[in-house]
Tab-separated table of N, CA and C in Angstrom:
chain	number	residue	atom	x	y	z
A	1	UNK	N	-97.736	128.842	-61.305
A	1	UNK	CA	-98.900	128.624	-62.144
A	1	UNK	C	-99.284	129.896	-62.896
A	2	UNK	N	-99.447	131.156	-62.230
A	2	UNK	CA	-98.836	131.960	-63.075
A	2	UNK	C	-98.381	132.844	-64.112
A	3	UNK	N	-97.257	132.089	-64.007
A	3	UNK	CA	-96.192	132.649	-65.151
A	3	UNK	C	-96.863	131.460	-65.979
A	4	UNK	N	-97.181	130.203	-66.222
A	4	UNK	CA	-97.437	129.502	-67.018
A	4	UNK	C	-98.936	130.100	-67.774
A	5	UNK	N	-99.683	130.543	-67.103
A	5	UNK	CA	-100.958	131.180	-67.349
A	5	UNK	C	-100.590	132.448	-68.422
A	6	UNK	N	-99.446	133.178	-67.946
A	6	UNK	CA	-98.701	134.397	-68.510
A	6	UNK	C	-98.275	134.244	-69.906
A	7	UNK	N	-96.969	132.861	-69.830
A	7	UNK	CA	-96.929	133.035	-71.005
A	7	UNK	C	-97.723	132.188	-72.395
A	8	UNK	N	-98.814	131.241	-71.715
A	8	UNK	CA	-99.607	130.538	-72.367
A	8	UNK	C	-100.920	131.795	-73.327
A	9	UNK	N	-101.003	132.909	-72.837
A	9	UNK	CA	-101.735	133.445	-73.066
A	9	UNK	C	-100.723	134.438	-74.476
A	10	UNK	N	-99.660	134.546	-73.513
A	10	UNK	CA	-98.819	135.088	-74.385
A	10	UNK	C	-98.453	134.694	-75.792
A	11	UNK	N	-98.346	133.134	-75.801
A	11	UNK	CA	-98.100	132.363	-76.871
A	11	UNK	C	-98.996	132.324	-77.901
A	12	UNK	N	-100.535	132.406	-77.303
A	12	UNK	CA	-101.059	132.072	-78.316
A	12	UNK	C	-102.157	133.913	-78.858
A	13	UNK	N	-101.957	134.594	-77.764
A	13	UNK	CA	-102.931	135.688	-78.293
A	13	UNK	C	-101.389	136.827	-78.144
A	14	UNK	N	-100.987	137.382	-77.119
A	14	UNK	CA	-100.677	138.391	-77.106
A	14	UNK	C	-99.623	138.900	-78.079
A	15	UNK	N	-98.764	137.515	-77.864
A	15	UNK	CA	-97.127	137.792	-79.005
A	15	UNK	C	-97.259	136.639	-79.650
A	16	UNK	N	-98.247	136.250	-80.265
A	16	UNK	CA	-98.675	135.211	-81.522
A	16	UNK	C	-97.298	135.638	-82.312
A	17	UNK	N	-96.394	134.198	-82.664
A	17	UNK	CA	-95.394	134.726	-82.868
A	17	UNK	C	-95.825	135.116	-84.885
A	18	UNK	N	-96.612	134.842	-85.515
A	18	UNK	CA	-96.818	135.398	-86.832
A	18	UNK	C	-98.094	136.380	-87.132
A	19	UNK	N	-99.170	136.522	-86.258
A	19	UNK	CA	-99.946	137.624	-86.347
A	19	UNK	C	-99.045	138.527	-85.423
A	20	UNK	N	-98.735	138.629	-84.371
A	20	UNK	CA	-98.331	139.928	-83.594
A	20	UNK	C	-96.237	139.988	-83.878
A	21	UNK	N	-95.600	139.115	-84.181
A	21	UNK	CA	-94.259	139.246	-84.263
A	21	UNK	C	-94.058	139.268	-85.689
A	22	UNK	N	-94.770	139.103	-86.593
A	22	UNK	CA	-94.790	138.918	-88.136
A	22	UNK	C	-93.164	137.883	-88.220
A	23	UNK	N	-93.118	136.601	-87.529
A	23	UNK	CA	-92.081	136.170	-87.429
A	23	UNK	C	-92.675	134.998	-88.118
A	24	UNK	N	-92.105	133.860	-88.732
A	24	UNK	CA	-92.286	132.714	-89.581
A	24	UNK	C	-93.084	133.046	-90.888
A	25	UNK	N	-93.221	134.000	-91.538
A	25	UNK	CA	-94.244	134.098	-92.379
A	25	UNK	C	-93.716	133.493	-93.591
A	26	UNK	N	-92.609	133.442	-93.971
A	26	UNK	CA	-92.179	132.596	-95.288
A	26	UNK	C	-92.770	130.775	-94.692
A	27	UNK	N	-92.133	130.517	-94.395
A	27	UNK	CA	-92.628	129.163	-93.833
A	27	UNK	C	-94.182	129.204	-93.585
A	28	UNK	N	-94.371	129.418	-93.427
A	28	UNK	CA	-96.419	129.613	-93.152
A	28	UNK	C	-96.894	129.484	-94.752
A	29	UNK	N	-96.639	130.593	-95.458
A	29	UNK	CA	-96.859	130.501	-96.859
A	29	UNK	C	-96.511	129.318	-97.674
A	30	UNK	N	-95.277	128.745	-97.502
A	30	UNK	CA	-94.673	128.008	-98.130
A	30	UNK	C	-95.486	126.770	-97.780
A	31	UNK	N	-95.907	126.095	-96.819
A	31	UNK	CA	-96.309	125.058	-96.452
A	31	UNK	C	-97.974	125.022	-96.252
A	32	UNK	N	-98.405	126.347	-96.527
A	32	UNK	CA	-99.843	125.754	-96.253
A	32	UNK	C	-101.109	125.033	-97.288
A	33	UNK	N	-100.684	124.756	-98.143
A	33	UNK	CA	-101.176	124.224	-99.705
A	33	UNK	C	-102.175	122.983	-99.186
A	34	UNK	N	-101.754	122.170	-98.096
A	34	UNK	CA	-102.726	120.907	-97.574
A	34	UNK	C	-102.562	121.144	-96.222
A	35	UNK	N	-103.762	120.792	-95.294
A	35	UNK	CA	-104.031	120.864	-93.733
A	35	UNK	C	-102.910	119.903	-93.267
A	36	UNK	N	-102.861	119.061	-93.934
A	36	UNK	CA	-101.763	117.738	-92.884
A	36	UNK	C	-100.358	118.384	-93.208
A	37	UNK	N	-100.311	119.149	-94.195
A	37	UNK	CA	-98.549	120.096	-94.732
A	37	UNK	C	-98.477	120.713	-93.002
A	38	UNK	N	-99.646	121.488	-93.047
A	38	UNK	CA	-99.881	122.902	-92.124
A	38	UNK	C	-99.830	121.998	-91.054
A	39	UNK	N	-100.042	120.947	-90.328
A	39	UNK	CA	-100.471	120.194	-89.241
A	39	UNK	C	-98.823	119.893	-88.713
A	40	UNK	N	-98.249	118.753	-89.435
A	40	UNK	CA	-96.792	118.322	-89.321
A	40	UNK	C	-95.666	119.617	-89.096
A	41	UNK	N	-96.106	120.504	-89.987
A	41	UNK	CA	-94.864	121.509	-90.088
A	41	UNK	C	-95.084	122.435	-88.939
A	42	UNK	N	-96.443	122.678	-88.223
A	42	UNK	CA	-96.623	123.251	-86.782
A	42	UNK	C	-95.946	122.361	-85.527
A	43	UNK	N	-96.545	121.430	-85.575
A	43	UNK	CA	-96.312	120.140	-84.601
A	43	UNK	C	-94.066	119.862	-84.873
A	44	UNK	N	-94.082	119.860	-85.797
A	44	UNK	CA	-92.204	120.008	-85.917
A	44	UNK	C	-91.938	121.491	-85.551
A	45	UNK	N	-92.537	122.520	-85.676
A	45	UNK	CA	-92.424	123.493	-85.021
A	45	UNK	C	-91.994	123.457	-83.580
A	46	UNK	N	-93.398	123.067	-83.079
A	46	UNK	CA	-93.463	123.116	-81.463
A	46	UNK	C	-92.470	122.127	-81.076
A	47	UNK	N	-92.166	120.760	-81.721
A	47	UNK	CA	-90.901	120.077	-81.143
A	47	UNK	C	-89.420	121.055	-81.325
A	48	UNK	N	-89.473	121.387	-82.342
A	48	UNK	CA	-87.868	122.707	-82.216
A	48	UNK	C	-87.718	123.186	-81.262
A	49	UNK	N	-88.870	124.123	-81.100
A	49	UNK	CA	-88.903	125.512	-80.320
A	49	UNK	C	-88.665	125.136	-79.126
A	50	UNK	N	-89.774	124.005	-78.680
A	50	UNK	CA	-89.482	123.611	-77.426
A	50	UNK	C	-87.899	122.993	-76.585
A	51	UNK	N	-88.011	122.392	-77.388
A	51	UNK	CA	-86.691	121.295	-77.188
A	51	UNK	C	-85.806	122.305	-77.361
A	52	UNK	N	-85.626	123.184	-78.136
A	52	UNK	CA	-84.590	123.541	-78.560
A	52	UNK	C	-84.020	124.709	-77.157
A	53	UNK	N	-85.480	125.470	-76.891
A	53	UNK	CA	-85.717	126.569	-75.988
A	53	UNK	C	-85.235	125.623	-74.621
A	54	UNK	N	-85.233	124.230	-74.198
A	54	UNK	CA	-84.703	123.361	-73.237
A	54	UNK	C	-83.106	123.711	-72.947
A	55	UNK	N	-82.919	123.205	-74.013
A	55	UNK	CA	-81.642	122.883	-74.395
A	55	UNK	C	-80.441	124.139	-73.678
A	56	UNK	N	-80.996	125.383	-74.736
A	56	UNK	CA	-80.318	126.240	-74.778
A	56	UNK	C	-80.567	126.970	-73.315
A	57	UNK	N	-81.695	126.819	-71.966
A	57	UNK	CA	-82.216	127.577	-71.289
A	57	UNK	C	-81.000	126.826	-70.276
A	58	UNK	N	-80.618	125.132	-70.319
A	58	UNK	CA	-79.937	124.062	-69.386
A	58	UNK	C	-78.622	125.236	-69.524
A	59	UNK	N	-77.639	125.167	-70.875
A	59	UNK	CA	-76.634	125.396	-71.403
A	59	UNK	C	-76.466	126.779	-70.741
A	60	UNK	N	-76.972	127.683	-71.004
A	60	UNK	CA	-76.854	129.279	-71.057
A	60	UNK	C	-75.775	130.008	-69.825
A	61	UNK	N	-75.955	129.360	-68.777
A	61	UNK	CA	-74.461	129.419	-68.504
A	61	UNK	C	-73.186	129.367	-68.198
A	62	UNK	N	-73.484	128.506	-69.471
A	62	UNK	CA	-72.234	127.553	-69.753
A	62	UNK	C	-71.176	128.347	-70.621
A	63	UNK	N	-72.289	128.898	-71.043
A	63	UNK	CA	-72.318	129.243	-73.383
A	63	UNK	C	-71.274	130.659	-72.937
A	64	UNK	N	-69.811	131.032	-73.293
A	64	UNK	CA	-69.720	132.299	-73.649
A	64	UNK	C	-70.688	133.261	-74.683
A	65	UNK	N	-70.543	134.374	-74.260
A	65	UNK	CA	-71.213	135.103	-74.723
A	65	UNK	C	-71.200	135.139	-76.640
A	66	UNK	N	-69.790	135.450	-77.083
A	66	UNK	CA	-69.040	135.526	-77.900
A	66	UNK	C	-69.401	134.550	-78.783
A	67	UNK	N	-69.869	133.539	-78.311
A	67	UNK	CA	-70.278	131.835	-79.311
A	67	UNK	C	-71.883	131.559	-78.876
A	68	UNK	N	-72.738	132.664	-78.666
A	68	UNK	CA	-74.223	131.827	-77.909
A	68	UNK	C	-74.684	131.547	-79.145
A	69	UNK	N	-74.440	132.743	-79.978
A	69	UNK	CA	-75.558	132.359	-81.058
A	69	UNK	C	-75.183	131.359	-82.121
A	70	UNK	N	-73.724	130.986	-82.437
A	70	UNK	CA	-73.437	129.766	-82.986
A	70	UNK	C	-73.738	128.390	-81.996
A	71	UNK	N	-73.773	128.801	-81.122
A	71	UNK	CA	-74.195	127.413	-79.837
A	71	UNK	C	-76.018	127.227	-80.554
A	72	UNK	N	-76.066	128.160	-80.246
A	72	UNK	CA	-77.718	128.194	-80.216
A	72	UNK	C	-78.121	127.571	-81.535
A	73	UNK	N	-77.938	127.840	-83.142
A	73	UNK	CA	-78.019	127.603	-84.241
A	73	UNK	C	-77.561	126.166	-84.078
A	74	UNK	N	-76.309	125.417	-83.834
A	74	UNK	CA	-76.212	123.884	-83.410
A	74	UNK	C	-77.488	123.529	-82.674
A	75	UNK	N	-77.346	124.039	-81.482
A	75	UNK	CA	-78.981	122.793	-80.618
A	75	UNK	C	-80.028	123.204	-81.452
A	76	UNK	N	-80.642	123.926	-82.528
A	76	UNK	CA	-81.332	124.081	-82.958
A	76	UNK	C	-81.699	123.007	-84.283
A	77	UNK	N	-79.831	123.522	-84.677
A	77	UNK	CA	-79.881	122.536	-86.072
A	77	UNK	C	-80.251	120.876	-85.413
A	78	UNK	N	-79.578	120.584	-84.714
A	78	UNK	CA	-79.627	119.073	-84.387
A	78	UNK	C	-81.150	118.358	-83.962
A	79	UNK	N	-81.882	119.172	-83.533
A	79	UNK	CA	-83.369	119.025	-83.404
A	79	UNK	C	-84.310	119.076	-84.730
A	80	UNK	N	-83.650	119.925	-85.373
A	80	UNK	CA	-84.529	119.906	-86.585
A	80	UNK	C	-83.870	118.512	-87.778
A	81	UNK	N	-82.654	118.150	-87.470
A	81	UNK	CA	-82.356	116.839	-88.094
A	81	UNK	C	-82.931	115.887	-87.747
A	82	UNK	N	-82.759	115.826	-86.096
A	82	UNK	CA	-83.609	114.880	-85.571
A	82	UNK	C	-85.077	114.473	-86.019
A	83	UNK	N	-85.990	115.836	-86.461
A	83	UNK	CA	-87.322	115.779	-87.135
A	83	UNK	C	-87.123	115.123	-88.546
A	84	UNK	N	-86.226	115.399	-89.277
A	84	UNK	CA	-86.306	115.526	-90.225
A	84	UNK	C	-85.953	113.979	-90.651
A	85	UNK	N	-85.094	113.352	-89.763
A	85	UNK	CA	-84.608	111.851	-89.870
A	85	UNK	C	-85.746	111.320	-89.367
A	86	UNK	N	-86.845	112.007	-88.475
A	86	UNK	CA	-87.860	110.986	-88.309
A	86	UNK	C	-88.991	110.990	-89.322
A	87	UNK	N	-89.403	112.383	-89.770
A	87	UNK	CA	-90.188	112.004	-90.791
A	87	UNK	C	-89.672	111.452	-92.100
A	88	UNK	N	-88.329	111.057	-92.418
A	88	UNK	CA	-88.400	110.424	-93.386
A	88	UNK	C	-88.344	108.772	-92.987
A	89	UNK	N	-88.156	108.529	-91.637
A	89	UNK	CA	-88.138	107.383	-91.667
A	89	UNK	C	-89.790	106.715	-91.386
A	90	UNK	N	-90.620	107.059	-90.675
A	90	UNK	CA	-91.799	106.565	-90.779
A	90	UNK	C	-93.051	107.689	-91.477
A	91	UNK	N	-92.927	108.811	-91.919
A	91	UNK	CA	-94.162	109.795	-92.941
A	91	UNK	C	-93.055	109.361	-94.007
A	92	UNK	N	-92.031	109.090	-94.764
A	92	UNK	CA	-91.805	109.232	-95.835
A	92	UNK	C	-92.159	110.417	-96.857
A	93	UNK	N	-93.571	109.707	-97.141
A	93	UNK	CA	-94.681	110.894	-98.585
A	93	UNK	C	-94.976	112.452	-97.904
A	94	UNK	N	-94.599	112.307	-96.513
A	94	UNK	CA	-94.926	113.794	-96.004
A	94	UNK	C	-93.574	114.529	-96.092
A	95	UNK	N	-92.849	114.105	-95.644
A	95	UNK	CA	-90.933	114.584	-96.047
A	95	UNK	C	-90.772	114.509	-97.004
A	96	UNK	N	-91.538	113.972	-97.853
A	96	UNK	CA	-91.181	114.385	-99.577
A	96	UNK	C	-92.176	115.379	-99.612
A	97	UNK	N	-93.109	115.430	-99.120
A	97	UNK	CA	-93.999	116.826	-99.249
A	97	UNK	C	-93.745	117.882	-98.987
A	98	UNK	N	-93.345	117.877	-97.435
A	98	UNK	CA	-92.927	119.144	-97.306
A	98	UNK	C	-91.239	119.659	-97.587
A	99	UNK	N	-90.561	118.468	-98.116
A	99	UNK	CA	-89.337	119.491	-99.205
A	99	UNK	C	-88.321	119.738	-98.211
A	100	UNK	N	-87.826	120.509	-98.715
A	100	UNK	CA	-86.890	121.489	-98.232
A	100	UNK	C	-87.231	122.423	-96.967
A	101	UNK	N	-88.676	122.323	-96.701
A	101	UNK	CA	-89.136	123.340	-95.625
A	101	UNK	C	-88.563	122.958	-94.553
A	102	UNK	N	-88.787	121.881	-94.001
A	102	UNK	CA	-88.308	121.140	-92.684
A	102	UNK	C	-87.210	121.110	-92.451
A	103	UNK	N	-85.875	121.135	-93.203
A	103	UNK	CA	-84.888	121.925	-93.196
A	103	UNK	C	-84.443	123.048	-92.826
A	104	UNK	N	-85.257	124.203	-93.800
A	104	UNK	CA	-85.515	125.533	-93.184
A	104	UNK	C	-86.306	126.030	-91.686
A	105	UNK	N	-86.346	125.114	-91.251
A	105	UNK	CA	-86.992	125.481	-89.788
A	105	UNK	C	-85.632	126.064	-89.152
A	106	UNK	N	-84.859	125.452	-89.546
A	106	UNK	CA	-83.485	126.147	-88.557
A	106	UNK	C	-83.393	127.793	-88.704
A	107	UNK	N	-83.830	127.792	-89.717
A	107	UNK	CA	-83.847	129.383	-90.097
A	107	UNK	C	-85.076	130.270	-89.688
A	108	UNK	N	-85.868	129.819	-89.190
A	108	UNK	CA	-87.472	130.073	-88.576
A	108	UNK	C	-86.594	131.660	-87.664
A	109	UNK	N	-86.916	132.820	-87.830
A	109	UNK	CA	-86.958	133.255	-86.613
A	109	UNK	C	-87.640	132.963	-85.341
A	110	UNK	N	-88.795	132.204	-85.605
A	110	UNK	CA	-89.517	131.993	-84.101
A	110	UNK	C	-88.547	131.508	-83.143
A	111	UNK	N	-87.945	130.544	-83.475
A	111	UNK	CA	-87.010	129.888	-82.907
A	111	UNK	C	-85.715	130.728	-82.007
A	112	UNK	N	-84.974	130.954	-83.105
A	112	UNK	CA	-84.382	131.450	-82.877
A	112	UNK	C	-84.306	132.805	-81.971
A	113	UNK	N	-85.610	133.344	-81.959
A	113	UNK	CA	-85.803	134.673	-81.179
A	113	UNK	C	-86.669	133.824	-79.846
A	114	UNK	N	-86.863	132.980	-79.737
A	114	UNK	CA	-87.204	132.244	-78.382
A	114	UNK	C	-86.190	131.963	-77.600
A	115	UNK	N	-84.890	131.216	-78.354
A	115	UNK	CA	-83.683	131.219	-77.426
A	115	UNK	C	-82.943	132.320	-77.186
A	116	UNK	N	-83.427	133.427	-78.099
A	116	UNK	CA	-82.241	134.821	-77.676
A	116	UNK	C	-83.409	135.240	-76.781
A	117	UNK	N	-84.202	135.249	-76.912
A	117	UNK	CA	-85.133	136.484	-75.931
A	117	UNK	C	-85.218	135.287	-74.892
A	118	UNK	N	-86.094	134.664	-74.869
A	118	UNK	CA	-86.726	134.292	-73.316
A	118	UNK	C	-86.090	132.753	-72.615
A	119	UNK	N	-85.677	132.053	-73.515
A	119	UNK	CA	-84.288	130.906	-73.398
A	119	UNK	C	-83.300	131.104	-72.393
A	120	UNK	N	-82.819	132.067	-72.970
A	120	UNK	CA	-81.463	132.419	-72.801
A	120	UNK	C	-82.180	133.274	-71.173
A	121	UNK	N	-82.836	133.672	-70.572
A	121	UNK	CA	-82.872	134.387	-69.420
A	121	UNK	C	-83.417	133.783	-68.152
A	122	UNK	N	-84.044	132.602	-69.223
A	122	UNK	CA	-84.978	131.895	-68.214
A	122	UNK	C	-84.996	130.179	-67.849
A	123	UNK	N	-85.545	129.749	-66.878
A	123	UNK	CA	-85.189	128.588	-65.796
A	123	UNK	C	-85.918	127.460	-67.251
A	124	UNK	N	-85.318	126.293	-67.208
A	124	UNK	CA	-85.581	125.004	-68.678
A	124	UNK	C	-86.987	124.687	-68.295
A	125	UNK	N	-87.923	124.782	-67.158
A	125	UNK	CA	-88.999	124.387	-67.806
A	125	UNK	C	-90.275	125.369	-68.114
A	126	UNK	N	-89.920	126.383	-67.933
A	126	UNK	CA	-90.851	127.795	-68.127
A	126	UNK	C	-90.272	127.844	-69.313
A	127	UNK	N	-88.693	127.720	-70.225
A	127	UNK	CA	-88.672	127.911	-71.446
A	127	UNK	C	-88.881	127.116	-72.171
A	128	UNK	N	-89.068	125.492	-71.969
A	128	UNK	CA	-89.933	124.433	-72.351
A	128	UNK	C	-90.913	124.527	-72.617
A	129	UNK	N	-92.097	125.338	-72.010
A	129	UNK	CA	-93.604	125.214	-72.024
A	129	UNK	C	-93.080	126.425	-73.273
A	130	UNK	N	-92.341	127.878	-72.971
A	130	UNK	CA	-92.543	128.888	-73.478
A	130	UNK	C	-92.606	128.809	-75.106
A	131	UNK	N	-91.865	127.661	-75.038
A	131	UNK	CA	-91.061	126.862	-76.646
A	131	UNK	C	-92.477	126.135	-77.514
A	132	UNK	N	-93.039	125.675	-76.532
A	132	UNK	CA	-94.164	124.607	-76.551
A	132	UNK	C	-95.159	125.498	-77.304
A	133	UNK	N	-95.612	126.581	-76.461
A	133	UNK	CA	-97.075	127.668	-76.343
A	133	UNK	C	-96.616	128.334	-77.971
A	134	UNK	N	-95.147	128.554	-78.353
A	134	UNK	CA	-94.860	129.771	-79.205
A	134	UNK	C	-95.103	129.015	-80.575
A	135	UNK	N	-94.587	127.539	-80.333
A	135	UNK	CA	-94.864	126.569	-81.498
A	135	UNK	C	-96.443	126.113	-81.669
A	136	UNK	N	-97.293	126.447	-80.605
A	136	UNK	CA	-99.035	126.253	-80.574
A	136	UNK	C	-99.416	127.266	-81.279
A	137	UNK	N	-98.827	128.906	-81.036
A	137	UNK	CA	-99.413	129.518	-81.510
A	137	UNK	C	-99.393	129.946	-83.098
A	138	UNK	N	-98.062	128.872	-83.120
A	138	UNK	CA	-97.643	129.117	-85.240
A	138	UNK	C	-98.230	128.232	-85.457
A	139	UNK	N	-98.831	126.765	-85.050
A	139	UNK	CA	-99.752	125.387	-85.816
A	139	UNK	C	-101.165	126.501	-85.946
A	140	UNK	N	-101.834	126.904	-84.295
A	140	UNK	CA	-102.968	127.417	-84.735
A	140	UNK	C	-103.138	128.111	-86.066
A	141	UNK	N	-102.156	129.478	-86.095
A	141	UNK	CA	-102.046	130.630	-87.321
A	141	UNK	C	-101.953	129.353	-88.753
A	142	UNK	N	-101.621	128.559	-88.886
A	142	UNK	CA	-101.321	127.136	-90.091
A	142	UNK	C	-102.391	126.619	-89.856
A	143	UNK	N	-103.061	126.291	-89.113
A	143	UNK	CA	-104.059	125.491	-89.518
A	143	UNK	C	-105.822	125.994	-89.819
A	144	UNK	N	-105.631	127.546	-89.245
A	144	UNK	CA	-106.752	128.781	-89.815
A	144	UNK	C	-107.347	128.288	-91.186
């Protein structure tokens, strides 16, 4: 309980991953023009990060070293398709809204520095929540 206390605090005040990591800031900019842009594109956030931070925490050692980070960029990409096939199949007008961004989530450092840093070291459901808290703390910074 904890470590969940630890990194919940972490997520959203200490290593805020765009006030304190200056990490997602193109994406933040790019999408914040309407609250429901900023709302969806946090909330698809926190499904990446999380899921993705799952994924890669199950795998890790499985993964040679030599291929993690092309491993990692796949479970990443495939989650963010997964979003991306769902908001066009029931938001439609919001996947035409937000463009090309939702795409670019694969490219998010948040992400990606969740499965190299704390993913990759740690047990799937502490990097689940960790995935969860890091994607709370980029909707909060979006929805300011």
């Amino acid at each position: 309980m904890n470590e969940l206390i630890r990194v919940f605090k972490a997520g959203i005040f200490k290593d805020n991953p765009v006030f304190r990591q200056i990490l997602g800031i193109c994406s933040s900019l790019a999408v914040t023009n309407l609250l429901v842009n900023s709302f969806v594109m946090g909330v698809g956030l926190m499904f990446v990060t999380a899921f993705s931070s799952l994924t890669v925490s199950v795998v890790r050692m499985f993964t040679p070293k030599h291929i993690r980070m092309m491993v990692q960029t796949l479970i990443i990409s495939a989650y963010v398709i997964i979003l991306d096939i769902f908001l066009k199949a029931y938001f439609p007008a919001l996947s035409k809204s937000l463009g090309p961004y939702v795409g670019l989530i694969i490219t998010n450092c948040i992400i990606m520095g969740r499965a190299e840093a704390f993913a990759q070291n740690n047990k799937p459901f502490i990097s689940f929540f960790d995935g969860l808290i890091m994607g709370l703390g980029y909707t909060l910074v979006l929805m300011a």
